[in-house]
PDB file of C-alpha atoms in Angstrom:
ATOM      1  CA  MET Y   1     -11.328 -22.530 -14.446  1.00  0.00           C
ATOM      2  CA  ASP Y   2      -9.354 -25.484 -13.171  1.00  0.00           C
ATOM      3  CA  SER Y   3     -10.418 -29.107 -13.605  1.00  0.00           C
ATOM      4  CA  HIS Y   4     -12.434 -28.906 -10.361  1.00  0.00           C
ATOM      5  CA  GLY Y   5     -14.524 -25.896 -11.657  1.00  0.00           C
ATOM      6  CA  GLN Y   6     -12.660 -23.518  -9.318  1.00  0.00           C
ATOM      7  CA  TYR Y   7     -11.171 -20.251 -10.578  1.00  0.00           C
ATOM      8  CA  GLU Y   8      -7.506 -20.304 -10.570  1.00  0.00           C
ATOM      9  CA  GLN Y   9      -5.672 -17.578  -8.741  1.00  0.00           C
ATOM     10  CA  GLN Y  10      -4.636 -14.856 -11.157  1.00  0.00           C
ATOM     11  CA  VAL Y  11      -2.340 -11.942 -10.265  1.00  0.00           C
ATOM     12  CA  VAL Y  12      -1.790  -9.182 -12.653  1.00  0.00           C
ATOM     13  CA  TRP Y  13       0.637  -6.292 -12.316  1.00  0.00           C
ATOM     14  CA  THR Y  14       1.792  -3.121 -13.812  1.00  0.00           C
ATOM     15  CA  VAL Y  15       4.224  -0.287 -12.970  1.00  0.00           C
ATOM     16  CA  VAL Y  16       2.866   3.248 -12.603  1.00  0.00           C
ATOM     17  CA  GLY Y  17       4.903   6.309 -12.714  1.00  0.00           C
ATOM     18  CA  THR Y  18       4.385   8.781  -9.707  1.00  0.00           C
ATOM     19  CA  ASP Y  19       6.008  11.731  -8.033  1.00  0.00           C
ATOM     20  CA  ILE Y  20       7.686   9.392  -5.648  1.00  0.00           C
ATOM     21  CA  GLY Y  21       9.006   7.052  -8.314  1.00  0.00           C
ATOM     22  CA  PRO Y  22       7.581   3.990 -10.052  1.00  0.00           C
ATOM     23  CA  LEU Y  23       5.050   1.907  -8.060  1.00  0.00           C
ATOM     24  CA  LEU Y  24       4.343  -1.629  -8.874  1.00  0.00           C
ATOM     25  CA  LEU Y  25       0.662  -2.394  -8.471  1.00  0.00           C
ATOM     26  CA  ALA Y  26      -0.560  -6.030  -8.206  1.00  0.00           C
ATOM     27  CA  ALA Y  27      -4.101  -7.332  -8.115  1.00  0.00           C
ATOM     28  CA  THR Y  28      -6.184 -10.491  -7.968  1.00  0.00           C
ATOM     29  CA  HIS Y  29      -9.868 -11.179  -8.412  1.00  0.00           C
ATOM     30  CA  GLU Y  30     -10.357 -10.155  -4.761  1.00  0.00           C
ATOM     31  CA  GLY Y  31      -8.801  -6.781  -5.334  1.00  0.00           C
ATOM     32  CA  LEU Y  32      -5.455  -4.854  -4.973  1.00  0.00           C
ATOM     33  CA  VAL Y  33      -2.916  -7.193  -3.365  1.00  0.00           C
ATOM     34  CA  ASN Y  34       0.447  -5.460  -3.425  1.00  0.00           C
ATOM     35  CA  ILE Y  35       2.018  -2.061  -3.941  1.00  0.00           C
ATOM     36  CA  VAL Y  36       5.781  -1.861  -4.134  1.00  0.00           C
ATOM     37  CA  PHE Y  37       7.762   1.408  -3.909  1.00  0.00           C
ATOM     38  CA  HIS Y  38      10.813   2.250  -6.220  1.00  0.00           C
ATOM     39  CA  ALA Y  39       9.795  -0.492  -8.712  1.00  0.00           C
ATOM     40  CA  THR Y  40      12.915  -0.460 -10.721  1.00  0.00           C
ATOM     41  CA  ASP Y  41      13.715  -3.665 -12.741  1.00  0.00           C
ATOM     42  CA  THR Y  42      15.577  -5.292  -9.757  1.00  0.00           C
ATOM     43  CA  VAL Y  43      13.061  -4.359  -7.061  1.00  0.00           C
ATOM     44  CA  ARG Y  44      10.148  -5.261  -9.436  1.00  0.00           C
ATOM     45  CA  ASP Y  45      11.633  -8.804 -10.153  1.00  0.00           C
ATOM     46  CA  ARG Y  46      12.291  -9.460  -6.432  1.00  0.00           C
ATOM     47  CA  ALA Y  47       8.716  -8.446  -5.554  1.00  0.00           C
ATOM     48  CA  LEU Y  48       7.164 -10.464  -8.369  1.00  0.00           C
ATOM     49  CA  GLY Y  49       9.172 -13.474  -7.017  1.00  0.00           C
ATOM     50  CA  ARG Y  50       7.839 -12.966  -3.593  1.00  0.00           C
ATOM     51  CA  LEU Y  51       4.209 -12.651  -4.738  1.00  0.00           C
ATOM     52  CA  ALA Y  52       4.602 -15.876  -6.896  1.00  0.00           C
ATOM     53  CA  ASP Y  53       5.888 -17.662  -3.804  1.00  0.00           C
ATOM     54  CA  ARG Y  54       3.173 -16.334  -1.450  1.00  0.00           C
ATOM     55  CA  LEU Y  55       0.264 -16.612  -3.722  1.00  0.00           C
ATOM     56  CA  GLY Y  56       1.203 -19.799  -5.600  1.00  0.00           C
ATOM     57  CA  THR Y  57       0.976 -18.350  -9.112  1.00  0.00           C
ATOM     58  CA  GLU Y  58       3.214 -16.462 -11.523  1.00  0.00           C
ATOM     59  CA  PRO Y  59       2.164 -12.764 -11.720  1.00  0.00           C
ATOM     60  CA  VAL Y  60       1.352 -11.634 -15.300  1.00  0.00           C
ATOM     61  CA  GLU Y  61       2.185  -8.100 -16.537  1.00  0.00           C
ATOM     62  CA  ALA Y  62      -1.217  -6.673 -17.821  1.00  0.00           C
ATOM     63  CA  PRO Y  63      -1.489  -3.038 -17.562  1.00  0.00           C
ATOM     64  CA  GLY Y  64      -4.753  -3.062 -19.294  1.00  0.00           C
ATOM     65  CA  SER Y  65      -6.332  -5.646 -17.076  1.00  0.00           C
ATOM     66  CA  PRO Y  66      -9.829  -4.680 -15.638  1.00  0.00           C
ATOM     67  CA  LEU Y  67      -8.375  -5.916 -12.322  1.00  0.00           C
ATOM     68  CA  LEU Y  68      -5.939  -2.997 -12.296  1.00  0.00           C
ATOM     69  CA  ALA Y  69      -7.893  -0.323 -14.018  1.00  0.00           C
ATOM     70  CA  GLU Y  70      -9.573   1.296 -11.062  1.00  0.00           C
ATOM     71  CA  ALA Y  71      -6.505   1.181  -8.866  1.00  0.00           C
ATOM     72  CA  ILE Y  72      -4.294   2.759 -11.632  1.00  0.00           C
ATOM     73  CA  ARG Y  73      -7.014   5.504 -11.996  1.00  0.00           C
ATOM     74  CA  GLN Y  74      -7.165   6.228  -8.334  1.00  0.00           C
ATOM     75  CA  VAL Y  75      -3.554   6.134  -7.604  1.00  0.00           C
ATOM     76  CA  GLU Y  76      -3.011   8.703 -10.487  1.00  0.00           C
ATOM     77  CA  ALA Y  77      -5.748  10.878  -9.231  1.00  0.00           C
ATOM     78  CA  TYR Y  78      -4.254  10.768  -5.622  1.00  0.00           C
ATOM     79  CA  PHE Y  79      -0.787  11.913  -6.909  1.00  0.00           C
ATOM     80  CA  ALA Y  80      -2.442  14.683  -9.025  1.00  0.00           C
ATOM     81  CA  GLY Y  81      -4.038  15.984  -5.914  1.00  0.00           C
ATOM     82  CA  GLU Y  82      -7.522  14.999  -7.270  1.00  0.00           C
ATOM     83  CA  ARG Y  83      -8.323  12.172  -4.709  1.00  0.00           C
ATOM     84  CA  HIS Y  84      -8.025  12.016  -1.055  1.00  0.00           C
ATOM     85  CA  ASP Y  85      -9.656   8.702  -0.292  1.00  0.00           C
ATOM     86  CA  PHE Y  86      -9.215   5.359  -2.039  1.00  0.00           C
ATOM     87  CA  GLU Y  87     -12.273   3.190  -2.766  1.00  0.00           C
ATOM     88  CA  LEU Y  88     -10.782   0.005  -4.012  1.00  0.00           C
ATOM     89  CA  ALA Y  89     -11.454  -3.744  -3.183  1.00  0.00           C
ATOM     90  CA  LEU Y  90      -8.353  -4.887  -1.294  1.00  0.00           C
ATOM     91  CA  ASP Y  91      -7.007  -8.426  -1.182  1.00  0.00           C
ATOM     92  CA  TRP Y  92      -5.667  -8.856   2.312  1.00  0.00           C
ATOM     93  CA  SER Y  93      -4.243 -12.321   1.751  1.00  0.00           C
ATOM     94  CA  LEU Y  94      -0.511 -11.185   2.263  1.00  0.00           C
ATOM     95  CA  ILE Y  95      -1.146 -10.138   5.917  1.00  0.00           C
ATOM     96  CA  SER Y  96      -3.176 -11.480   8.859  1.00  0.00           C
ATOM     97  CA  GLY Y  97      -3.671 -11.335  12.512  1.00  0.00           C
ATOM     98  CA  PHE Y  98      -2.705  -8.263  14.529  1.00  0.00           C
ATOM     99  CA  ASN Y  99      -0.944  -6.742  11.527  1.00  0.00           C
ATOM    100  CA  GLN Y 100      -4.156  -6.865   9.395  1.00  0.00           C
ATOM    101  CA  GLN Y 101      -6.227  -5.663  12.233  1.00  0.00           C
ATOM    102  CA  VAL Y 102      -3.888  -2.635  12.668  1.00  0.00           C
ATOM    103  CA  LEU Y 103      -3.781  -1.883   8.822  1.00  0.00           C
ATOM    104  CA  ARG Y 104      -7.550  -2.126   8.519  1.00  0.00           C
ATOM    105  CA  GLU Y 105      -7.998   0.411  11.286  1.00  0.00           C
ATOM    106  CA  LEU Y 106      -5.379   2.667   9.658  1.00  0.00           C
ATOM    107  CA  ALA Y 107      -7.206   2.346   6.330  1.00  0.00           C
ATOM    108  CA  THR Y 108     -10.535   3.315   7.736  1.00  0.00           C
ATOM    109  CA  GLY Y 109      -9.623   5.498  10.681  1.00  0.00           C
ATOM    110  CA  VAL Y 110      -6.920   8.067   9.526  1.00  0.00           C
ATOM    111  CA  PRO Y 111      -8.051  10.352   6.818  1.00  0.00           C
ATOM    112  CA  TYR Y 112      -6.082  12.159   4.299  1.00  0.00           C
ATOM    113  CA  GLY Y 113      -4.082  14.978   5.801  1.00  0.00           C
ATOM    114  CA  ALA Y 114      -4.110  13.559   9.341  1.00  0.00           C
ATOM    115  CA  VAL Y 115      -1.474  11.720  11.192  1.00  0.00           C
ATOM    116  CA  VAL Y 116      -1.637   9.121  14.110  1.00  0.00           C
ATOM    117  CA  GLY Y 117       1.006   8.022  16.549  1.00  0.00           C
ATOM    118  CA  TYR Y 118       2.096   4.442  16.805  1.00  0.00           C
ATOM    119  CA  GLY Y 119       0.827   4.093  20.354  1.00  0.00           C
ATOM    120  CA  ASP Y 120      -2.492   5.816  19.462  1.00  0.00           C
ATOM    121  CA  LEU Y 121      -2.986   3.354  16.810  1.00  0.00           C
ATOM    122  CA  ALA Y 122      -2.230   0.481  19.165  1.00  0.00           C
ATOM    123  CA  LYS Y 123      -4.919   1.806  21.490  1.00  0.00           C
ATOM    124  CA  ARG Y 124      -7.424   1.931  18.747  1.00  0.00           C
ATOM    125  CA  VAL Y 125      -7.073  -1.810  18.180  1.00  0.00           C
ATOM    126  CA  GLY Y 126      -7.288  -2.627  21.951  1.00  0.00           C
ATOM    127  CA  GLN Y 127      -3.526  -3.104  22.430  1.00  0.00           C
ATOM    128  CA  PRO Y 128      -2.341  -0.026  24.299  1.00  0.00           C
ATOM    129  CA  GLY Y 129       1.155  -1.372  24.967  1.00  0.00           C
ATOM    130  CA  ALA Y 130       1.853  -2.382  21.437  1.00  0.00           C
ATOM    131  CA  ALA Y 131       3.307   0.555  19.777  1.00  0.00           C
ATOM    132  CA  GLN Y 132       6.366  -1.266  18.649  1.00  0.00           C
ATOM    133  CA  ALA Y 133       4.186  -4.107  17.210  1.00  0.00           C
ATOM    134  CA  VAL Y 134       2.176  -1.343  15.249  1.00  0.00           C
ATOM    135  CA  GLY Y 135       5.654  -0.242  13.728  1.00  0.00           C
ATOM    136  CA  VAL Y 136       6.224  -3.830  12.634  1.00  0.00           C
ATOM    137  CA  ALA Y 137       2.778  -3.815  11.080  1.00  0.00           C
ATOM    138  CA  MET Y 138       3.583  -0.733   9.258  1.00  0.00           C
ATOM    139  CA  GLY Y 139       6.758  -2.243   7.884  1.00  0.00           C
ATOM    140  CA  ALA Y 140       4.862  -5.350   6.754  1.00  0.00           C
ATOM    141  CA  ASN Y 141       2.047  -3.368   4.883  1.00  0.00           C
ATOM    142  CA  PRO Y 142       1.622  -4.857   1.397  1.00  0.00           C
ATOM    143  CA  LEU Y 143      -0.489  -1.955   0.307  1.00  0.00           C
ATOM    144  CA  PRO Y 144       1.338   1.399   1.095  1.00  0.00           C
ATOM    145  CA  VAL Y 145      -0.174   4.654  -0.007  1.00  0.00           C
ATOM    146  CA  VAL Y 146      -3.735   2.987  -0.398  1.00  0.00           C
ATOM    147  CA  VAL Y 147      -3.354   1.803   3.181  1.00  0.00           C
ATOM    148  CA  PRO Y 148      -1.555   5.021   4.320  1.00  0.00           C
ATOM    149  CA  CYS Y 149       1.142   3.810   6.625  1.00  0.00           C
ATOM    150  CA  HIS Y 150       2.971   7.097   5.850  1.00  0.00           C
ATOM    151  CA  ARG Y 151       0.457   8.779   8.180  1.00  0.00           C
ATOM    152  CA  VAL Y 152       1.848   6.980  11.258  1.00  0.00           C
ATOM    153  CA  VAL Y 153       4.381   9.071  13.173  1.00  0.00           C
ATOM    154  CA  GLU Y 154       6.174   9.210  16.455  1.00  0.00           C
ATOM    155  CA  SER Y 155       4.256  10.629  19.527  1.00  0.00           C
ATOM    156  CA  ASP Y 156       6.954  13.085  20.170  1.00  0.00           C
ATOM    157  CA  GLY Y 157       6.648  14.629  16.732  1.00  0.00           C
ATOM    158  CA  GLY Y 158       9.370  12.627  14.917  1.00  0.00           C
ATOM    159  CA  ILE Y 159       8.495  11.320  11.397  1.00  0.00           C
ATOM    160  CA  GLY Y 160       9.191   7.704  12.334  1.00  0.00           C
ATOM    161  CA  GLY Y 161      10.405   5.102   9.968  1.00  0.00           C
ATOM    162  CA  PHE Y 162       9.094   4.112   6.554  1.00  0.00           C
ATOM    163  CA  GLY Y 163       9.620   1.200   4.290  1.00  0.00           C
ATOM    164  CA  GLY Y 164       9.740   3.355   1.278  1.00  0.00           C
ATOM    165  CA  GLY Y 165      12.356   5.620   2.709  1.00  0.00           C
ATOM    166  CA  LEU Y 166      12.056   8.847   4.650  1.00  0.00           C
ATOM    167  CA  GLU Y 167      12.226  11.027   1.684  1.00  0.00           C
ATOM    168  CA  THR Y 168       9.175   9.166   0.217  1.00  0.00           C
ATOM    169  CA  LYS Y 169       7.312   9.585   3.458  1.00  0.00           C
ATOM    170  CA  ARG Y 170       8.007  13.257   3.550  1.00  0.00           C
ATOM    171  CA  LYS Y 171       6.628  13.671  -0.003  1.00  0.00           C
ATOM    172  CA  LEU Y 172       3.564  11.792   0.708  1.00  0.00           C
ATOM    173  CA  LEU Y 173       2.915  13.790   3.880  1.00  0.00           C
ATOM    174  CA  ALA Y 174       3.600  17.019   1.915  1.00  0.00           C
ATOM    175  CA  LEU Y 175       1.186  15.884  -0.816  1.00  0.00           C
ATOM    176  CA  GLU Y 176      -1.392  15.616   1.929  1.00  0.00           C
ATOM    177  CA  GLY Y 177      -0.549  19.024   3.428  1.00  0.00           C
ATOM    178  CA  VAL Y 178       0.844  17.661   6.729  1.00  0.00           C
ATOM    179  CA  LEU Y 179       4.410  18.833   5.980  1.00  0.00           C
ATOM    180  CA  PRO Y 180       5.806  21.630   3.801  1.00  0.00           C
ATOM    181  CA  GLU Y 181       6.947  20.582   0.199  1.00  0.00           C
ATOM    182  CA  PRO Y 182      10.688  19.632   0.258  1.00  0.00           C
ATOM    183  CA  LEU Y 183      12.888  22.390  -1.044  1.00  0.00           C
ATOM    184  CA  PHE Y 184      14.857  19.912  -3.199  1.00  0.00           C
TER     185      PHE Y 184
END
C-alpha cells in the first residue's frame, strides 16, 4: 500500500511459449491487461516500455505470480486444444470508448470456431456504417487470442488483416477448425 492506504498499481508479466510463438502475458490486480505476439527480446522490451508509460508503473517479471497463474493455464489449454472459452478477469484500462465496446462484444458474442465480418460486428454494437472503425478496434486490441480478433474477417470471405501477422491469424483459425491446417 502507498502512504494514502491505496494499493499501488502492480503489473506482472511473463512470456509463454505457444504454437504461434512466444506470447507476453501481463496482468494487474484487475486481471489480464495485455497480450503481445512474437515476444522476442526486442518486442518484449518495447511492449513493457509502453505498458510502463500507459499504466504508470514498471512491469515486473513474475512467471509464478498468482495474478498470471490462471491466464497461463488457460492459454496453454487453448493451444493444446483443451479449452475453447476463456474465463479470465480482464483489465480493460488500455482501451476505451468504441474500441472497448466492440472488443467486449467480440469477446462475448463470437464463439470458438466461428467468425464474424467487420460490418456485422459494427452492426452488433449499433454502428452499422463503422466497419473500418471495427478494423481499427481490432488493431488496437490489447488482449488478442483471449479477446479473439482473429475471428473477424472480411465479408467477401477474405481473411482480413491482423496485428500478429496473417500467418498467425491463419494458425489461430486453423486451431479453431475454421481453416485447414497450413501445410508448412
